mmCIF file of C-alpha atoms and ligand atoms in Angstrom:
data_model
loop_
_atom_site.group_PDB
_atom_site.id
_atom_site.type_symbol
_atom_site.label_atom_id
_atom_site.label_comp_id
_atom_site.label_asym_id
_atom_site.label_seq_id
_atom_site.Cartn_x
_atom_site.Cartn_y
_atom_site.Cartn_z
ATOM 1 C CA UNK A 1 1.830 -33.399 0.367
ATOM 2 C CA UNK A 2 -2.556 -33.481 0.179
ATOM 3 C CA UNK A 3 -2.733 -30.373 1.911
ATOM 4 C CA UNK A 4 -0.323 -28.109 -0.162
ATOM 5 C CA UNK A 5 -2.082 -29.557 -3.131
ATOM 6 C CA UNK A 6 -5.261 -28.300 -1.970
ATOM 7 C CA UNK A 7 -4.009 -25.012 -0.841
ATOM 8 C CA UNK A 8 -2.762 -24.775 -4.862
ATOM 9 C CA UNK A 9 -6.091 -25.507 -5.845
ATOM 10 C CA UNK A 10 -7.507 -22.748 -4.317
ATOM 11 C CA UNK A 11 -5.852 -20.297 -5.141
ATOM 12 C CA UNK A 12 -4.186 -21.406 -8.302
ATOM 13 C CA UNK A 13 -0.591 -20.335 -7.392
ATOM 14 C CA UNK A 14 2.263 -22.316 -7.327
ATOM 15 C CA UNK A 15 4.631 -23.414 -4.242
ATOM 16 C CA UNK A 16 7.077 -21.104 -5.867
ATOM 17 C CA UNK A 17 4.537 -18.179 -6.506
ATOM 18 C CA UNK A 18 3.524 -18.771 -2.650
ATOM 19 C CA UNK A 19 6.486 -18.168 -0.888
ATOM 20 C CA UNK A 20 7.122 -15.288 -3.438
ATOM 21 C CA UNK A 21 3.941 -13.630 -1.669
ATOM 22 C CA UNK A 22 5.409 -14.595 1.806
ATOM 23 C CA UNK A 23 8.835 -12.798 0.836
ATOM 24 C CA UNK A 24 6.876 -9.467 -0.254
ATOM 25 C CA UNK A 25 5.263 -9.746 2.947
ATOM 26 C CA UNK A 26 8.033 -9.884 5.059
ATOM 27 C CA UNK A 27 9.915 -7.764 3.228
ATOM 28 C CA UNK A 28 6.945 -5.340 4.194
ATOM 29 C CA UNK A 29 6.972 -6.093 7.021
ATOM 30 C CA UNK A 30 10.422 -5.372 7.773
ATOM 31 C CA UNK A 31 10.252 -1.809 5.940
ATOM 32 C CA UNK A 32 7.510 -0.857 8.430
ATOM 33 C CA UNK A 33 9.251 -2.285 11.344
ATOM 34 C CA UNK A 34 12.496 -0.689 10.398
ATOM 35 C CA UNK A 35 11.142 2.511 9.506
ATOM 36 C CA UNK A 36 9.600 3.144 12.994
ATOM 37 C CA UNK A 37 12.844 2.415 14.602
ATOM 38 C CA UNK A 38 14.289 5.104 11.856
ATOM 39 C CA UNK A 39 11.907 7.457 12.704
ATOM 40 C CA UNK A 40 12.618 7.582 16.496
ATOM 41 C CA UNK A 41 16.483 7.701 15.893
ATOM 42 C CA UNK A 42 15.723 10.998 13.905
ATOM 43 C CA UNK A 43 17.036 8.886 10.757
ATOM 44 C CA UNK A 44 13.838 9.146 8.759
ATOM 45 C CA UNK A 45 11.086 12.405 9.298
ATOM 46 C CA UNK A 46 6.704 11.192 10.533
ATOM 47 C CA UNK A 47 6.131 7.770 9.179
ATOM 48 C CA UNK A 48 2.683 6.337 8.548
ATOM 49 C CA UNK A 49 2.633 2.960 9.882
ATOM 50 C CA UNK A 50 1.438 0.128 7.916
ATOM 51 C CA UNK A 51 2.304 -2.496 9.875
ATOM 52 C CA UNK A 52 -1.032 -5.326 9.588
ATOM 53 C CA UNK A 53 -1.948 -4.013 6.310
ATOM 54 C CA UNK A 54 0.914 -5.703 4.194
ATOM 55 C CA UNK A 55 -1.755 -8.704 3.413
ATOM 56 C CA UNK A 56 -3.637 -5.924 1.223
ATOM 57 C CA UNK A 57 -0.352 -4.271 -0.194
ATOM 58 C CA UNK A 58 1.227 -7.918 -1.462
ATOM 59 C CA UNK A 59 -2.080 -9.778 -1.874
ATOM 60 C CA UNK A 60 -4.244 -7.183 -3.981
ATOM 61 C CA UNK A 61 -0.756 -6.522 -6.494
ATOM 62 C CA UNK A 62 0.494 -9.821 -6.273
ATOM 63 C CA UNK A 63 -2.238 -10.000 -9.581
ATOM 64 C CA UNK A 64 -0.563 -7.769 -11.626
ATOM 65 C CA UNK A 65 2.160 -7.894 -14.189
ATOM 66 C CA UNK A 66 5.082 -5.306 -14.029
ATOM 67 C CA UNK A 67 3.133 -3.277 -16.936
ATOM 68 C CA UNK A 68 0.151 -2.768 -14.483
ATOM 69 C CA UNK A 69 0.415 0.689 -12.454
ATOM 70 C CA UNK A 70 0.142 1.279 -9.557
ATOM 71 C CA UNK A 71 -1.193 4.190 -7.315
ATOM 72 C CA UNK A 72 -0.288 4.416 -3.834
ATOM 73 C CA UNK A 73 -1.718 6.737 -1.217
ATOM 74 C CA UNK A 74 1.620 7.446 1.709
ATOM 75 C CA UNK A 75 -0.057 3.869 3.686
ATOM 76 C CA UNK A 76 1.536 2.131 0.477
ATOM 77 C CA UNK A 77 4.641 3.968 0.683
ATOM 78 C CA UNK A 78 7.096 1.015 0.460
ATOM 79 C CA UNK A 79 4.562 -0.484 -2.192
ATOM 80 C CA UNK A 80 7.684 0.004 -4.849
ATOM 81 C CA UNK A 81 9.658 -2.566 -3.247
ATOM 82 C CA UNK A 82 7.955 -4.964 -5.503
ATOM 83 C CA UNK A 83 8.508 -4.063 -8.459
ATOM 84 C CA UNK A 84 12.458 -3.596 -7.700
ATOM 85 C CA UNK A 85 12.202 -0.228 -6.359
ATOM 86 C CA UNK A 86 15.647 0.254 -4.463
ATOM 87 C CA UNK A 87 14.954 0.848 -0.376
ATOM 88 C CA UNK A 88 17.364 4.382 -0.330
ATOM 89 C CA UNK A 89 14.786 5.853 -2.279
ATOM 90 C CA UNK A 90 11.492 4.950 -0.802
ATOM 91 C CA UNK A 91 13.066 6.373 2.384
ATOM 92 C CA UNK A 92 14.562 9.615 1.413
ATOM 93 C CA UNK A 93 11.323 9.830 0.803
ATOM 94 C CA UNK A 94 10.810 10.535 4.229
ATOM 95 C CA UNK A 95 13.581 12.223 4.522
ATOM 96 C CA UNK A 96 12.397 14.903 2.631
ATOM 97 C CA UNK A 97 15.313 14.445 0.144
ATOM 98 C CA UNK A 98 14.513 15.031 -3.570
ATOM 99 C CA UNK A 99 16.031 11.770 -4.230
ATOM 100 C CA UNK A 100 12.754 10.392 -3.426
ATOM 101 C CA UNK A 101 10.912 11.024 -5.915
ATOM 102 C CA UNK A 102 11.271 8.543 -9.168
ATOM 103 C CA UNK A 103 9.962 9.120 -12.224
ATOM 104 C CA UNK A 104 6.309 7.441 -11.952
ATOM 105 C CA UNK A 105 7.378 5.672 -15.677
ATOM 106 C CA UNK A 106 10.333 3.781 -14.968
ATOM 107 C CA UNK A 107 8.414 1.668 -12.305
ATOM 108 C CA UNK A 108 4.797 1.795 -13.467
ATOM 109 C CA UNK A 109 4.441 3.127 -9.522
ATOM 110 C CA UNK A 110 2.674 6.858 -9.467
ATOM 111 C CA UNK A 111 4.143 8.740 -6.529
ATOM 112 C CA UNK A 112 2.885 8.476 -3.053
ATOM 113 C CA UNK A 113 -0.230 10.341 -2.650
ATOM 114 C CA UNK A 114 -1.156 12.619 0.337
ATOM 115 C CA UNK A 115 -3.734 14.283 -0.710
ATOM 116 C CA UNK A 116 -6.797 11.803 0.551
ATOM 117 C CA UNK A 117 -7.907 10.368 -2.857
ATOM 118 C CA UNK A 118 -6.764 12.895 -5.600
ATOM 119 C CA UNK A 119 -4.965 9.700 -6.955
ATOM 120 C CA UNK A 120 -7.969 7.767 -7.945
ATOM 121 C CA UNK A 121 -8.786 10.088 -11.227
ATOM 122 C CA UNK A 122 -4.956 9.611 -12.069
ATOM 123 C CA UNK A 123 -5.748 6.438 -11.796
ATOM 124 C CA UNK A 124 -8.941 6.533 -13.766
ATOM 125 C CA UNK A 125 -7.735 8.475 -16.703
ATOM 126 C CA UNK A 126 -4.201 6.786 -16.942
ATOM 127 C CA UNK A 127 -6.607 3.785 -17.137
ATOM 128 C CA UNK A 128 -8.714 5.066 -19.590
ATOM 129 C CA UNK A 129 -5.671 6.493 -21.552
ATOM 130 C CA UNK A 130 -3.861 3.016 -21.990
ATOM 131 C CA UNK A 131 -7.230 1.448 -22.918
ATOM 132 C CA UNK A 132 -7.719 4.339 -25.991
ATOM 133 C CA UNK A 133 -4.078 3.825 -27.003
ATOM 134 C CA UNK A 134 -4.933 -0.371 -27.525
ATOM 135 C CA UNK A 135 -3.129 -1.678 -24.423
ATOM 136 C CA UNK A 136 -3.771 -4.047 -21.995
ATOM 137 C CA UNK A 137 -2.741 -2.351 -18.782
ATOM 138 C CA UNK A 138 -4.488 -2.456 -15.414
ATOM 139 C CA UNK A 139 -4.296 0.457 -13.112
ATOM 140 C CA UNK A 140 -4.606 -0.176 -9.559
ATOM 141 C CA UNK A 141 -5.328 2.619 -7.030
ATOM 142 C CA UNK A 142 -5.122 2.136 -3.279
ATOM 143 C CA UNK A 143 -7.014 4.193 -0.637
ATOM 144 C CA UNK A 144 -8.755 3.945 3.009
ATOM 145 C CA UNK A 145 -12.475 4.290 4.362
ATOM 146 C CA UNK A 146 -11.851 7.940 4.697
ATOM 147 C CA UNK A 147 -10.829 8.545 1.348
ATOM 148 C CA UNK A 148 -14.720 7.332 0.121
ATOM 149 C CA UNK A 149 -15.813 10.405 1.781
ATOM 150 C CA UNK A 150 -13.681 12.469 -0.534
ATOM 151 C CA UNK A 151 -15.281 14.738 -3.749
ATOM 152 C CA UNK A 152 -12.118 13.023 -5.913
ATOM 153 C CA UNK A 153 -13.403 9.477 -5.083
ATOM 154 C CA UNK A 154 -16.651 10.158 -6.530
ATOM 155 C CA UNK A 155 -14.479 11.608 -9.959
ATOM 156 C CA UNK A 156 -12.338 8.806 -9.946
ATOM 157 C CA UNK A 157 -14.356 5.756 -9.555
ATOM 158 C CA UNK A 158 -17.324 7.618 -12.081
ATOM 159 C CA UNK A 159 -15.069 8.273 -14.069
ATOM 160 C CA UNK A 160 -13.345 4.970 -14.449
ATOM 161 C CA UNK A 161 -16.650 3.317 -14.655
ATOM 162 C CA UNK A 162 -18.268 4.988 -17.592
ATOM 163 C CA UNK A 163 -15.114 4.659 -19.474
ATOM 164 C CA UNK A 164 -15.044 1.054 -18.494
ATOM 165 C CA UNK A 165 -11.365 1.457 -17.443
ATOM 166 C CA UNK A 166 -9.328 -1.376 -16.525
ATOM 167 C CA UNK A 167 -9.051 -0.232 -12.753
ATOM 168 C CA UNK A 168 -9.105 -1.913 -9.639
ATOM 169 C CA UNK A 169 -10.116 0.070 -6.281
ATOM 170 C CA UNK A 170 -8.602 -1.040 -3.403
ATOM 171 C CA UNK A 171 -10.320 0.235 -0.201
ATOM 172 C CA UNK A 172 -7.830 -0.595 2.704
ATOM 173 C CA UNK A 173 -10.893 -0.011 5.524
ATOM 174 C CA UNK A 174 -8.419 -0.135 8.610
ATOM 175 C CA UNK A 175 -12.006 1.368 10.456
ATOM 176 C CA UNK A 176 -10.407 5.273 11.336
ATOM 177 C CA UNK A 177 -9.279 7.827 9.764
ATOM 178 C CA UNK A 178 -6.982 9.530 11.854
ATOM 179 C CA UNK A 179 -9.525 9.397 15.014
ATOM 180 C CA UNK A 180 -12.588 9.577 13.062
ATOM 181 C CA UNK A 181 -13.930 6.057 13.462
ATOM 182 C CA UNK A 182 -16.272 4.381 10.058
ATOM 183 C CA UNK A 183 -19.190 4.857 12.623
ATOM 184 C CA UNK A 184 -18.755 8.361 11.827
ATOM 185 C CA UNK A 185 -17.464 8.607 8.148
ATOM 186 C CA UNK A 186 -20.661 7.069 6.475
ATOM 187 C CA UNK A 187 -24.079 5.590 7.380
ATOM 188 C CA UNK A 188 -23.624 2.988 4.608
ATOM 189 C CA UNK A 189 -23.431 -0.855 5.649
ATOM 190 C CA UNK A 190 -19.914 -1.505 3.998
ATOM 191 C CA UNK A 191 -18.007 0.319 2.061
ATOM 192 C CA UNK A 192 -18.377 -2.326 -1.074
ATOM 193 C CA UNK A 193 -21.773 -1.263 -1.011
ATOM 194 C CA UNK A 194 -20.910 1.989 -2.412
ATOM 195 C CA UNK A 195 -20.153 0.258 -6.316
ATOM 196 C CA UNK A 196 -23.502 -0.590 -6.588
ATOM 197 C CA UNK A 197 -23.917 3.312 -7.712
ATOM 198 C CA UNK A 198 -21.732 3.408 -10.183
ATOM 199 C CA UNK A 199 -22.507 0.566 -11.742
ATOM 200 C CA UNK A 200 -19.624 -1.728 -10.606
ATOM 201 C CA UNK A 201 -18.872 -4.801 -8.675
ATOM 202 C CA UNK A 202 -18.297 -4.529 -5.182
ATOM 203 C CA UNK A 203 -16.764 -7.243 -3.407
ATOM 204 C CA UNK A 204 -15.656 -7.114 0.563
ATOM 205 C CA UNK A 205 -12.836 -9.406 1.469
ATOM 206 C CA UNK A 206 -11.025 -9.819 4.725
ATOM 207 C CA UNK A 207 -8.090 -7.664 4.805
ATOM 208 C CA UNK A 208 -5.474 -10.135 7.164
ATOM 209 C CA UNK A 209 -6.230 -12.796 4.905
ATOM 210 C CA UNK A 210 -3.658 -12.438 1.985
ATOM 211 C CA UNK A 211 -5.010 -15.238 -0.075
ATOM 212 C CA UNK A 212 -8.321 -13.742 -0.028
ATOM 213 C CA UNK A 213 -6.922 -9.891 -1.260
ATOM 214 C CA UNK A 214 -5.180 -11.581 -3.916
ATOM 215 C CA UNK A 215 -8.392 -13.876 -5.200
ATOM 216 C CA UNK A 216 -10.323 -11.170 -5.027
ATOM 217 C CA UNK A 217 -7.547 -9.058 -7.061
ATOM 218 C CA UNK A 218 -6.954 -11.445 -9.154
ATOM 219 C CA UNK A 219 -10.990 -11.628 -10.722
ATOM 220 C CA UNK A 220 -11.382 -8.018 -10.666
ATOM 221 C CA UNK A 221 -8.129 -7.649 -12.945
ATOM 222 C CA UNK A 222 -8.804 -10.668 -15.107
ATOM 223 C CA UNK A 223 -12.581 -9.135 -15.625
ATOM 224 C CA UNK A 224 -10.827 -5.377 -16.307
ATOM 225 C CA UNK A 225 -8.379 -7.224 -19.257
ATOM 226 C CA UNK A 226 -11.527 -8.301 -20.364
ATOM 227 C CA UNK A 227 -12.953 -4.409 -21.065
ATOM 228 C CA UNK A 228 -15.586 -4.808 -18.771
ATOM 229 C CA UNK A 229 -14.445 -2.530 -16.256
ATOM 230 C CA UNK A 230 -13.496 -1.292 -12.849
ATOM 231 C CA UNK A 231 -14.021 -2.934 -9.584
ATOM 232 C CA UNK A 232 -13.883 -1.492 -5.802
ATOM 233 C CA UNK A 233 -12.363 -4.428 -3.432
ATOM 234 C CA UNK A 234 -12.888 -3.792 0.540
ATOM 235 C CA UNK A 235 -9.917 -5.178 2.317
ATOM 236 C CA UNK A 236 -11.643 -5.190 5.855
ATOM 237 C CA UNK A 237 -9.424 -4.914 8.986
ATOM 238 C CA UNK A 238 -8.806 -2.680 11.886
ATOM 239 C CA UNK A 239 -5.657 -0.393 12.006
ATOM 240 C CA UNK A 240 -3.336 -1.743 14.836
ATOM 241 C CA UNK A 241 -1.107 0.413 15.269
ATOM 242 C CA UNK A 242 -0.625 4.842 15.107
ATOM 243 C CA UNK A 243 -1.687 6.311 12.012
ATOM 244 C CA UNK A 244 1.413 7.812 11.722
ATOM 245 C CA UNK A 245 4.785 8.247 13.949
ATOM 246 C CA UNK A 246 2.939 11.569 14.718
ATOM 247 C CA UNK A 247 -0.101 10.491 16.726
ATOM 248 C CA UNK A 248 -1.114 9.209 20.005
ATOM 249 C CA UNK A 249 -4.278 6.843 19.419
ATOM 250 C CA UNK A 250 -4.504 6.599 23.324
ATOM 251 C CA UNK A 251 -6.416 9.523 23.263
ATOM 252 C CA UNK A 252 -9.110 8.160 21.117
ATOM 253 C CA UNK A 253 -9.218 3.911 20.162
ATOM 254 C CA UNK A 254 -9.817 1.117 23.252
ATOM 255 C CA UNK A 255 -5.608 0.190 23.277
ATOM 256 C CA UNK A 256 -6.802 -3.610 24.585
ATOM 257 C CA UNK A 257 -9.158 -3.609 21.802
ATOM 258 C CA UNK A 258 -5.647 -2.763 19.411
ATOM 259 C CA UNK A 259 -4.084 -5.485 21.468
ATOM 260 C CA UNK A 260 -6.367 -8.015 20.320
ATOM 261 C CA UNK A 261 -6.116 -7.271 16.354
ATOM 262 C CA UNK A 262 -2.247 -7.237 17.148
ATOM 263 C CA UNK A 263 -2.365 -10.784 18.005
ATOM 264 C CA UNK A 264 -4.704 -11.536 14.965
ATOM 265 C CA UNK A 265 -1.705 -10.191 12.809
ATOM 266 C CA UNK A 266 -1.265 -11.305 8.720
ATOM 267 C CA UNK A 267 2.142 -12.184 8.895
ATOM 268 C CA UNK A 268 2.055 -14.633 11.383
ATOM 269 C CA UNK A 269 -1.195 -15.982 9.672
ATOM 270 C CA UNK A 270 0.227 -16.239 6.452
ATOM 271 C CA UNK A 271 3.323 -18.215 8.066
ATOM 272 C CA UNK A 272 0.505 -21.080 9.269
ATOM 273 C CA UNK A 273 -1.337 -21.347 6.614
ATOM 274 C CA UNK A 274 2.483 -22.003 4.733
ATOM 275 C CA UNK A 275 3.375 -23.993 7.814
ATOM 276 C CA UNK A 276 0.515 -26.270 7.802
ATOM 277 C CA UNK A 277 0.617 -27.202 3.871
ATOM 278 C CA UNK A 278 4.196 -28.404 4.603
ATOM 279 C CA UNK A 279 6.017 -25.348 2.586
ATOM 280 C CA UNK A 280 7.877 -23.083 4.891
ATOM 281 C CA UNK A 281 10.550 -23.972 7.520
ATOM 282 C CA UNK A 282 11.971 -22.320 10.668
ATOM 283 C CA UNK A 283 15.543 -21.601 8.714
ATOM 284 C CA UNK A 284 13.355 -20.130 5.327
ATOM 285 C CA UNK A 285 11.854 -17.942 7.634
ATOM 286 C CA UNK A 286 14.616 -16.941 9.419
ATOM 287 C CA UNK A 287 16.978 -16.392 6.318
ATOM 288 C CA UNK A 288 13.808 -14.463 4.494
ATOM 289 C CA UNK A 289 13.624 -12.322 7.608
ATOM 290 C CA UNK A 290 17.529 -11.586 7.718
ATOM 291 C CA UNK A 291 17.609 -10.982 3.411
ATOM 292 C CA UNK A 292 15.156 -8.096 4.169
ATOM 293 C CA UNK A 293 16.714 -6.824 7.021
ATOM 294 C CA UNK A 294 20.243 -6.846 5.390
ATOM 295 C CA UNK A 295 18.675 -4.896 2.612
ATOM 296 C CA UNK A 296 16.889 -1.987 4.736
ATOM 297 C CA UNK A 297 20.626 -1.657 6.651
ATOM 298 C CA UNK A 298 22.076 -1.290 3.458
ATOM 299 C CA UNK A 299 19.571 1.021 2.188
ATOM 300 C CA UNK A 300 19.907 3.362 5.346
ATOM 301 C CA UNK A 301 23.568 3.488 4.642
ATOM 302 C CA UNK A 302 23.010 4.852 0.927
ATOM 303 C CA UNK A 303 20.419 7.352 2.208
ATOM 304 C CA UNK A 304 22.164 9.203 4.756
ATOM 305 C CA UNK A 305 25.615 8.302 2.374
ATOM 306 C CA UNK A 306 23.312 11.161 -0.050
ATOM 307 C CA UNK A 307 24.489 14.510 0.147
ATOM 308 C CA UNK A 308 22.008 16.990 1.944
ATOM 309 C CA UNK A 309 19.870 18.350 -0.990
ATOM 310 C CA UNK A 310 20.350 22.494 -1.734
ATOM 311 C CA UNK A 311 17.382 24.543 -0.149
ATOM 312 C CA UNK A 312 16.860 26.274 -2.710
ATOM 313 C CA UNK A 313 15.223 23.485 -4.948
ATOM 314 C CA UNK A 314 12.498 24.310 -2.463
ATOM 315 C CA UNK A 315 11.871 27.376 -4.838
ATOM 316 C CA UNK A 316 12.762 25.947 -8.343
ATOM 317 C CA UNK A 317 9.925 24.028 -9.663
ATOM 318 C CA UNK A 318 7.615 26.876 -6.881
ATOM 319 C CA UNK A 319 7.730 29.982 -9.397
ATOM 320 C CA UNK A 320 8.008 30.734 -13.631
ATOM 321 C CA UNK A 321 8.681 34.063 -12.795
ATOM 322 C CA UNK A 322 9.953 34.350 -8.963
ATOM 323 C CA UNK A 323 8.635 37.399 -6.846
ATOM 324 C CA UNK A 324 11.501 40.322 -6.422
ATOM 325 C CA UNK A 325 12.090 38.846 -2.980
ATOM 326 C CA UNK A 326 13.289 35.237 -3.611
ATOM 327 C CA UNK A 327 15.061 36.576 -6.125
ATOM 328 C CA UNK A 328 18.924 35.813 -6.030
ATOM 329 C CA UNK A 329 20.647 39.282 -4.934
HETATM 330 C C1 TPP B 1 -7.673 16.220 0.746
HETATM 331 C C2 TPP B 1 -6.934 16.048 2.207
HETATM 332 N N1 TPP B 1 -7.898 16.050 3.615
HETATM 333 C C3 TPP B 1 -7.018 16.062 5.105
HETATM 334 C C4 TPP B 1 -5.868 15.489 4.860
HETATM 335 C C5 TPP B 1 -5.443 15.021 6.292
HETATM 336 N N2 TPP B 1 -5.343 13.625 6.539
HETATM 337 C C6 TPP B 1 -4.904 12.706 6.757
HETATM 338 S S1 TPP B 1 -4.764 10.949 6.602
HETATM 339 C C7 TPP B 1 -6.317 11.682 7.007
HETATM 340 C C8 TPP B 1 -7.594 10.001 7.441
HETATM 341 C C9 TPP B 1 -7.659 9.787 5.858
HETATM 342 O O1 TPP B 1 -7.665 8.224 6.270
HETATM 343 P P1 TPP B 1 -8.166 6.791 4.845
HETATM 344 O O2 TPP B 1 -8.361 7.755 4.337
HETATM 345 O O3 TPP B 1 -9.304 5.933 6.196
HETATM 346 O O4 TPP B 1 -6.892 5.892 5.037
HETATM 347 P P2 TPP B 1 -5.945 5.701 6.582
HETATM 348 O O5 TPP B 1 -5.130 6.499 6.561
HETATM 349 O O6 TPP B 1 -6.732 4.914 7.504
HETATM 350 O O7 TPP B 1 -5.197 4.417 5.678
HETATM 351 C C10 TPP B 1 -6.353 12.903 7.251
HETATM 352 C C11 TPP B 1 -7.694 13.279 7.008
HETATM 353 C C12 TPP B 1 -5.308 14.792 4.110
HETATM 354 N N3 TPP B 1 -3.927 14.766 4.127
HETATM 355 N N4 TPP B 1 -5.751 15.200 2.655
HETATM 356 MG MG1 MG B 2 -8.354 4.412 7.616
#
């Protein structure tokens, strides 16, 4: 079919790859929607919703190999799914259970980072270290618009540039940092412009267009592997869900705008692209969603079957010499 050829030529992906990208978006979407339900049912704790961020997460990571490292923030908490990290492990993280932590080197997925931007120097350091060892590993770090105001953003991005470290910095510009709008965050016209000051390319893409995000990430990964250093990608969209389950955005966001954004959501948009190219059928949509739902159901069952953690663990790694009032007996 002509439109299939055109699509494949534009982005350079095979039919199988285009559908794998779709599958990853559906898995992320399903994980997110089910997690909000599990939170309401009291089965997981406070949860950071990433509904409509799937194009950024699936698109950018699609440019990586499994040897490359991913550094997620809480907004990309489920990114490990892409590498095969078990759903129950990710759900246990939100349940505050120790089995929700994994060894980053097992999956090349760093720990989920809550302190804003603190993982950017880690990504720069890992990538620089790999380069010194002669490995061609790339590190991809995710963070938000608000993170670009943090000192650790400056430190991580500048270090990566100075060392020509192979890092792809992916800024999810959803235009809100909880209740702080982008206008109050920066006077810069775009966040991609900040790259100029560090001496690296800055690219601005539509964060709801999974193929545009993928293309920008692929170029950045190739550049990094050629030894030409880091790139800053700004993926622009608009937060179409509360910051987290503990947030009530009605206090600060125009909900009509949010409804408009929800109508433009990224998964339906990619489904339309695939349908127009003759690649997606109703049966495939149904079976992909069902597989994702089954995986989630099995994941929450496995998570809940795990015995509760020993509360003493809270202190196990906190002190070399526990103070007297914390010692047993
Ligand atoms: C160092 C630090 N300061 C403050 C916070 C509290 N906090 C949690 S999320 C958030 C907003 C971050 O917004 P942004 O970087 O745009 O990411 P988004 O949540 O929109 O994906 C803040 C300030 C934190 N987690 N870490
Ligand atoms: Mg934000």
